mmCIF file of C-alpha atoms in Angstrom:
data_model
loop_
_atom_site.group_PDB
_atom_site.id
_atom_site.type_symbol
_atom_site.label_atom_id
_atom_site.label_comp_id
_atom_site.label_asym_id
_atom_site.label_seq_id
_atom_site.Cartn_x
_atom_site.Cartn_y
_atom_site.Cartn_z
ATOM 1 C CA ALA A 1 -52.777 -29.714 -28.947
ATOM 2 C CA GLN A 2 -51.293 -26.027 -28.043
ATOM 3 C CA LYS A 3 -49.538 -24.752 -24.884
ATOM 4 C CA ILE A 4 -47.782 -21.251 -23.913
ATOM 5 C CA THR A 5 -45.267 -21.016 -21.092
ATOM 6 C CA GLN A 6 -44.677 -17.349 -19.536
ATOM 7 C CA THR A 7 -41.992 -17.397 -17.239
ATOM 8 C CA GLN A 8 -42.083 -14.710 -15.545
ATOM 9 C CA PRO A 9 -45.173 -13.846 -13.485
ATOM 10 C CA GLY A 10 -43.550 -10.032 -12.812
ATOM 11 C CA MET A 11 -41.029 -7.679 -14.850
ATOM 12 C CA PHE A 12 -40.014 -4.845 -13.474
ATOM 13 C CA VAL A 13 -37.995 -2.004 -16.436
ATOM 14 C CA GLN A 14 -36.750 2.183 -15.983
ATOM 15 C CA GLU A 15 -39.038 4.382 -18.148
ATOM 16 C CA LYS A 16 -37.629 4.895 -21.491
ATOM 17 C CA GLU A 17 -35.597 1.862 -21.931
ATOM 18 C CA ALA A 18 -35.835 -1.275 -23.592
ATOM 19 C CA VAL A 19 -37.623 -5.078 -21.575
ATOM 20 C CA THR A 20 -37.863 -8.448 -23.474
ATOM 21 C CA LEU A 21 -40.536 -10.781 -21.879
ATOM 22 C CA ASP A 22 -39.953 -14.734 -22.433
ATOM 23 C CA CYS A 23 -42.776 -16.860 -24.552
ATOM 24 C CA THR A 24 -42.592 -20.544 -25.600
ATOM 25 C CA TYR A 25 -44.487 -22.266 -27.379
ATOM 26 C CA ASP A 26 -45.882 -25.831 -28.424
ATOM 27 C CA THR A 27 -48.198 -26.662 -30.095
ATOM 28 C CA SER A 28 -48.818 -29.520 -33.513
ATOM 29 C CA ASP A 29 -50.173 -27.516 -35.644
ATOM 30 C CA GLN A 30 -47.985 -26.585 -38.658
ATOM 31 C CA SER A 31 -48.981 -23.729 -39.289
ATOM 32 C CA TYR A 32 -50.309 -20.920 -36.280
ATOM 33 C CA GLY A 33 -49.682 -18.296 -35.498
ATOM 34 C CA LEU A 34 -47.946 -15.880 -32.142
ATOM 35 C CA PHE A 35 -50.284 -12.792 -30.133
ATOM 36 C CA TRP A 36 -49.107 -10.488 -27.940
ATOM 37 C CA TYR A 37 -51.819 -8.801 -26.403
ATOM 38 C CA LYS A 38 -51.675 -6.290 -23.292
ATOM 39 C CA GLN A 39 -54.166 -6.105 -20.792
ATOM 40 C CA PRO A 40 -54.642 -3.434 -18.338
ATOM 41 C CA SER A 41 -56.372 -3.285 -15.272
ATOM 42 C CA SER A 42 -59.442 -2.194 -17.073
ATOM 43 C CA GLY A 43 -59.891 -6.002 -18.359
ATOM 44 C CA GLU A 44 -59.967 -5.353 -22.220
ATOM 45 C CA MET A 45 -57.034 -7.537 -24.121
ATOM 46 C CA ILE A 46 -55.436 -5.394 -26.179
ATOM 47 C CA PHE A 47 -53.682 -6.603 -29.485
ATOM 48 C CA LEU A 48 -50.284 -5.775 -30.314
ATOM 49 C CA ILE A 49 -49.080 -8.140 -32.627
ATOM 50 C CA TYR A 50 -48.839 -10.978 -34.250
ATOM 51 C CA GLN A 51 -46.596 -13.583 -35.691
ATOM 52 C CA GLY A 52 -47.005 -16.522 -38.181
ATOM 53 C CA SER A 53 -45.609 -19.868 -37.819
ATOM 54 C CA TYR A 54 -44.619 -19.260 -41.934
ATOM 55 C CA ASP A 55 -43.542 -15.623 -42.037
ATOM 56 C CA GLU A 56 -39.739 -15.312 -42.612
ATOM 57 C CA GLN A 57 -39.138 -11.984 -41.017
ATOM 58 C CA ASN A 58 -39.996 -10.850 -37.253
ATOM 59 C CA ALA A 59 -42.602 -8.910 -36.634
ATOM 60 C CA THR A 60 -42.264 -5.061 -35.694
ATOM 61 C CA GLU A 61 -45.302 -2.950 -34.773
ATOM 62 C CA GLY A 62 -44.011 0.422 -33.279
ATOM 63 C CA ARG A 63 -42.567 0.124 -30.331
ATOM 64 C CA TYR A 64 -43.461 -3.559 -30.577
ATOM 65 C CA SER A 65 -41.119 -6.280 -32.222
ATOM 66 C CA LEU A 66 -41.674 -9.904 -31.656
ATOM 67 C CA ASN A 67 -38.348 -12.326 -31.610
ATOM 68 C CA PHE A 68 -39.597 -14.967 -33.501
ATOM 69 C CA GLN A 69 -37.274 -18.316 -32.922
ATOM 70 C CA LYS A 70 -38.588 -21.624 -34.485
ATOM 71 C CA ALA A 71 -36.520 -24.137 -33.456
ATOM 72 C CA ARG A 72 -36.434 -22.889 -30.190
ATOM 73 C CA LYS A 73 -39.610 -22.361 -30.380
ATOM 74 C CA SER A 74 -40.183 -19.178 -28.210
ATOM 75 C CA ALA A 75 -41.737 -15.975 -29.309
ATOM 76 C CA ASN A 76 -40.267 -13.043 -27.071
ATOM 77 C CA LEU A 77 -41.477 -9.372 -26.433
ATOM 78 C CA VAL A 78 -39.877 -6.695 -27.357
ATOM 79 C CA ILE A 79 -41.296 -3.374 -25.906
ATOM 80 C CA SER A 80 -39.151 -0.365 -26.952
ATOM 81 C CA ALA A 81 -38.266 3.171 -24.555
ATOM 82 C CA SER A 82 -41.083 1.905 -21.900
ATOM 83 C CA GLN A 83 -43.950 4.403 -20.641
ATOM 84 C CA LEU A 84 -45.487 4.226 -17.958
ATOM 85 C CA GLY A 85 -48.754 3.509 -19.338
ATOM 86 C CA ASP A 86 -46.762 0.037 -20.505
ATOM 87 C CA SER A 87 -47.510 -0.826 -16.959
ATOM 88 C CA ALA A 88 -49.873 -4.229 -18.205
ATOM 89 C CA MET A 89 -50.429 -7.616 -17.640
ATOM 90 C CA TYR A 90 -49.105 -9.108 -20.858
ATOM 91 C CA PHE A 91 -50.599 -12.380 -22.392
ATOM 92 C CA CYS A 92 -48.903 -14.371 -25.585
ATOM 93 C CA ALA A 93 -51.469 -16.704 -26.790
ATOM 94 C CA THR A 94 -50.954 -19.078 -30.234
ATOM 95 C CA GLY A 95 -54.253 -20.133 -32.341
ATOM 96 C CA ASN A 96 -53.728 -22.676 -35.336
ATOM 97 C CA ALA A 97 -54.124 -20.317 -38.550
ATOM 98 C CA GLY A 98 -56.576 -22.303 -40.423
ATOM 99 C CA GLY A 99 -58.533 -25.702 -40.055
ATOM 100 C CA THR A 100 -61.369 -26.582 -37.443
ATOM 101 C CA SER A 101 -59.237 -25.203 -34.680
ATOM 102 C CA TYR A 102 -59.589 -22.053 -36.322
ATOM 103 C CA GLY A 103 -60.004 -18.851 -34.131
ATOM 104 C CA LYS A 104 -59.501 -20.843 -30.807
ATOM 105 C CA LEU A 105 -56.649 -19.491 -28.565
ATOM 106 C CA THR A 106 -54.161 -20.861 -26.101
ATOM 107 C CA PHE A 107 -53.336 -18.433 -23.692
ATOM 108 C CA GLY A 108 -49.879 -18.428 -20.776
ATOM 109 C CA GLN A 109 -50.642 -17.521 -17.812
ATOM 110 C CA GLY A 110 -49.253 -14.248 -18.403
ATOM 111 C CA THR A 111 -46.173 -11.591 -17.414
ATOM 112 C CA ILE A 112 -47.294 -8.078 -15.255
ATOM 113 C CA LEU A 113 -45.056 -5.505 -16.411
ATOM 114 C CA THR A 114 -44.021 -3.180 -14.203
ATOM 115 C CA VAL A 115 -42.307 0.133 -15.015
ATOM 116 C CA HIS A 116 -40.872 2.492 -13.293
ATOM 117 C CA PRO A 117 -40.436 6.205 -14.039
ATOM 118 C CA SER B 1 -60.661 -5.360 -37.547
ATOM 119 C CA ALA B 2 -63.266 -6.028 -36.534
ATOM 120 C CA VAL B 3 -65.167 -3.630 -33.074
ATOM 121 C CA ILE B 4 -67.383 -5.166 -31.311
ATOM 122 C CA SER B 5 -69.000 -3.394 -28.189
ATOM 123 C CA GLN B 6 -69.844 -5.722 -25.329
ATOM 124 C CA LYS B 7 -72.523 -5.287 -22.582
ATOM 125 C CA PRO B 8 -72.244 -4.874 -19.284
ATOM 126 C CA SER B 9 -68.845 -3.749 -18.677
ATOM 127 C CA ARG B 10 -69.417 -4.818 -15.253
ATOM 128 C CA ASP B 11 -72.069 -6.330 -12.677
ATOM 129 C CA ILE B 12 -72.634 -7.299 -9.448
ATOM 130 C CA CYS B 13 -74.811 -9.798 -8.557
ATOM 131 C CA GLN B 14 -76.232 -11.995 -6.335
ATOM 132 C CA ARG B 15 -75.704 -15.633 -5.869
ATOM 133 C CA GLY B 16 -78.459 -17.657 -7.570
ATOM 134 C CA THR B 17 -79.272 -15.160 -10.246
ATOM 135 C CA SER B 18 -78.308 -15.127 -13.670
ATOM 136 C CA LEU B 19 -76.589 -13.117 -16.155
ATOM 137 C CA THR B 20 -76.600 -12.818 -19.674
ATOM 138 C CA ILE B 21 -74.000 -10.807 -21.723
ATOM 139 C CA GLN B 22 -73.567 -9.947 -25.059
ATOM 140 C CA CYS B 23 -71.337 -9.031 -27.629
ATOM 141 C CA GLN B 24 -72.395 -6.524 -30.980
ATOM 142 C CA VAL B 25 -69.737 -6.949 -34.044
ATOM 143 C CA ASP B 26 -69.558 -4.492 -36.567
ATOM 144 C CA SER B 27 -69.821 -6.725 -39.201
ATOM 145 C CA GLN B 28 -70.500 -10.357 -40.348
ATOM 146 C CA VAL B 29 -68.504 -12.966 -38.701
ATOM 147 C CA THR B 30 -67.961 -16.616 -38.919
ATOM 148 C CA MET B 31 -67.613 -17.845 -35.482
ATOM 149 C CA MET B 32 -67.688 -15.997 -32.690
ATOM 150 C CA PHE B 33 -65.563 -17.003 -28.874
ATOM 151 C CA TRP B 34 -66.113 -16.726 -25.579
ATOM 152 C CA TYR B 35 -63.588 -16.076 -23.162
ATOM 153 C CA ARG B 36 -63.864 -15.802 -18.867
ATOM 154 C CA GLN B 37 -60.695 -14.480 -17.026
ATOM 155 C CA GLN B 38 -60.432 -16.163 -13.679
ATOM 156 C CA PRO B 39 -59.503 -13.919 -10.990
ATOM 157 C CA GLY B 40 -55.437 -13.774 -11.218
ATOM 158 C CA GLN B 41 -55.976 -16.191 -14.202
ATOM 159 C CA SER B 42 -55.293 -16.917 -17.870
ATOM 160 C CA LEU B 43 -58.055 -16.552 -20.192
ATOM 161 C CA THR B 44 -59.546 -19.999 -20.753
ATOM 162 C CA LEU B 45 -62.159 -21.033 -24.084
ATOM 163 C CA ILE B 46 -65.200 -21.155 -22.431
ATOM 164 C CA ALA B 47 -67.519 -22.250 -26.031
ATOM 165 C CA THR B 48 -67.429 -21.622 -30.122
ATOM 166 C CA ALA B 49 -71.163 -19.799 -31.011
ATOM 167 C CA ASN B 50 -71.967 -20.946 -34.837
ATOM 168 C CA GLN B 51 -75.305 -18.711 -36.578
ATOM 169 C CA GLY B 52 -77.328 -21.387 -36.732
ATOM 170 C CA SER B 53 -76.398 -23.927 -35.355
ATOM 171 C CA GLU B 54 -75.529 -25.187 -31.445
ATOM 172 C CA ALA B 55 -72.579 -23.877 -29.726
ATOM 173 C CA THR B 56 -69.372 -26.593 -29.122
ATOM 174 C CA TYR B 57 -68.539 -26.033 -25.469
ATOM 175 C CA GLU B 58 -64.590 -26.516 -24.209
ATOM 176 C CA SER B 59 -63.533 -29.364 -21.583
ATOM 177 C CA GLY B 60 -64.943 -28.448 -18.433
ATOM 178 C CA PHE B 61 -67.893 -25.970 -19.504
ATOM 179 C CA VAL B 62 -71.781 -27.226 -19.752
ATOM 180 C CA ILE B 63 -74.569 -25.871 -21.876
ATOM 181 C CA ASP B 64 -77.220 -25.711 -18.756
ATOM 182 C CA LYS B 65 -74.507 -23.446 -16.869
ATOM 183 C CA PHE B 66 -74.110 -20.727 -20.230
ATOM 184 C CA PRO B 67 -75.788 -21.344 -22.514
ATOM 185 C CA ILE B 68 -75.120 -19.335 -25.589
ATOM 186 C CA SER B 69 -77.424 -17.518 -27.817
ATOM 187 C CA ARG B 70 -76.032 -16.708 -31.977
ATOM 188 C CA PRO B 71 -79.189 -15.299 -33.594
ATOM 189 C CA ASN B 72 -77.158 -13.968 -36.461
ATOM 190 C CA LEU B 73 -73.788 -13.378 -37.822
ATOM 191 C CA THR B 74 -73.069 -9.967 -35.788
ATOM 192 C CA PHE B 75 -74.192 -10.802 -32.267
ATOM 193 C CA SER B 76 -74.022 -13.502 -29.056
ATOM 194 C CA THR B 77 -75.238 -13.094 -25.796
ATOM 195 C CA LEU B 78 -73.582 -15.676 -23.107
ATOM 196 C CA THR B 79 -75.076 -16.660 -19.642
ATOM 197 C CA VAL B 80 -74.301 -17.475 -16.718
ATOM 198 C CA SER B 81 -76.811 -19.038 -15.016
ATOM 199 C CA ASN B 82 -77.434 -19.969 -11.265
ATOM 200 C CA MET B 83 -74.278 -17.956 -10.185
ATOM 201 C CA SER B 84 -71.933 -18.936 -7.572
ATOM 202 C CA PRO B 85 -69.451 -16.945 -6.505
ATOM 203 C CA GLU B 86 -66.785 -18.922 -8.188
ATOM 204 C CA ASP B 87 -68.436 -17.773 -11.402
ATOM 205 C CA SER B 88 -67.004 -14.471 -10.526
ATOM 206 C CA SER B 89 -64.658 -13.717 -13.347
ATOM 207 C CA ILE B 90 -63.796 -11.253 -16.927
ATOM 208 C CA TYR B 91 -66.333 -12.481 -19.511
ATOM 209 C CA LEU B 92 -65.091 -11.504 -23.229
ATOM 210 C CA CYS B 93 -65.781 -12.430 -26.613
ATOM 211 C CA SER B 94 -63.855 -12.944 -29.907
ATOM 212 C CA VAL B 95 -64.187 -13.015 -33.530
ATOM 213 C CA THR B 96 -61.207 -13.329 -36.113
ATOM 214 C CA ARG B 97 -62.023 -11.282 -38.447
ATOM 215 C CA ASP B 98 -58.890 -9.003 -39.777
ATOM 216 C CA GLY B 99 -57.052 -10.142 -36.830
ATOM 217 C CA TYR B 100 -58.154 -11.246 -33.998
ATOM 218 C CA THR B 101 -60.338 -8.739 -31.596
ATOM 219 C CA PHE B 102 -62.286 -9.078 -27.975
ATOM 220 C CA GLY B 103 -64.541 -7.521 -26.622
ATOM 221 C CA SER B 104 -64.203 -4.753 -23.692
ATOM 222 C CA GLY B 105 -65.173 -7.492 -21.400
ATOM 223 C CA THR B 106 -67.794 -7.600 -18.514
ATOM 224 C CA ARG B 107 -65.967 -7.769 -14.931
ATOM 225 C CA LEU B 108 -68.993 -10.136 -12.733
ATOM 226 C CA THR B 109 -69.123 -9.967 -9.134
ATOM 227 C CA VAL B 110 -71.395 -12.430 -7.677
ATOM 228 C CA VAL B 111 -71.683 -11.721 -3.658
#
């Protein structure tokens, strides 16, 4: 079984500043992936970044980086140089990296990020 | 990664009616997944659709309410049957091919 906890219902950040969105996870899988998605008001789910449980280095994708601390079971998303267009809901999710549960994702409750000019 | 076309993007439906949502993928995929996102909530998996077999439903979801079709490796439909206002949600399909990709979602309002 998997569980994702996002403890920040809402976050505010000033434009051009960095912000960290928290995510902790619990899973019984030996091999798993951690994902972050952005959901604007339109409702679509935009993939941001992925971290595999056996990846030794933290994942980075442009302004997004994932602070992966396996022993603490945390996978925080860091957004650098925030932009007004970053205002959205952000979801952390986990999924099995293989086996019969492959493809199923378990999501956290989400964090609403608001970027102020 | 795969590209998914999901239709309709939104609809307003009368209670007691049914709505069929379609997802077309630009490449063949083994499994397709259907999620529901109720207002202000997170995403919850409804079912997994494999080609050539019946869909596998998660706890709390039943085939009579959410029948799923998977006629080939690039297409699937989800029907929301006998709708009530509680079915008002965003419904999303997803596939795993070079990553986990979602369709653009269907925003359903039942009145």
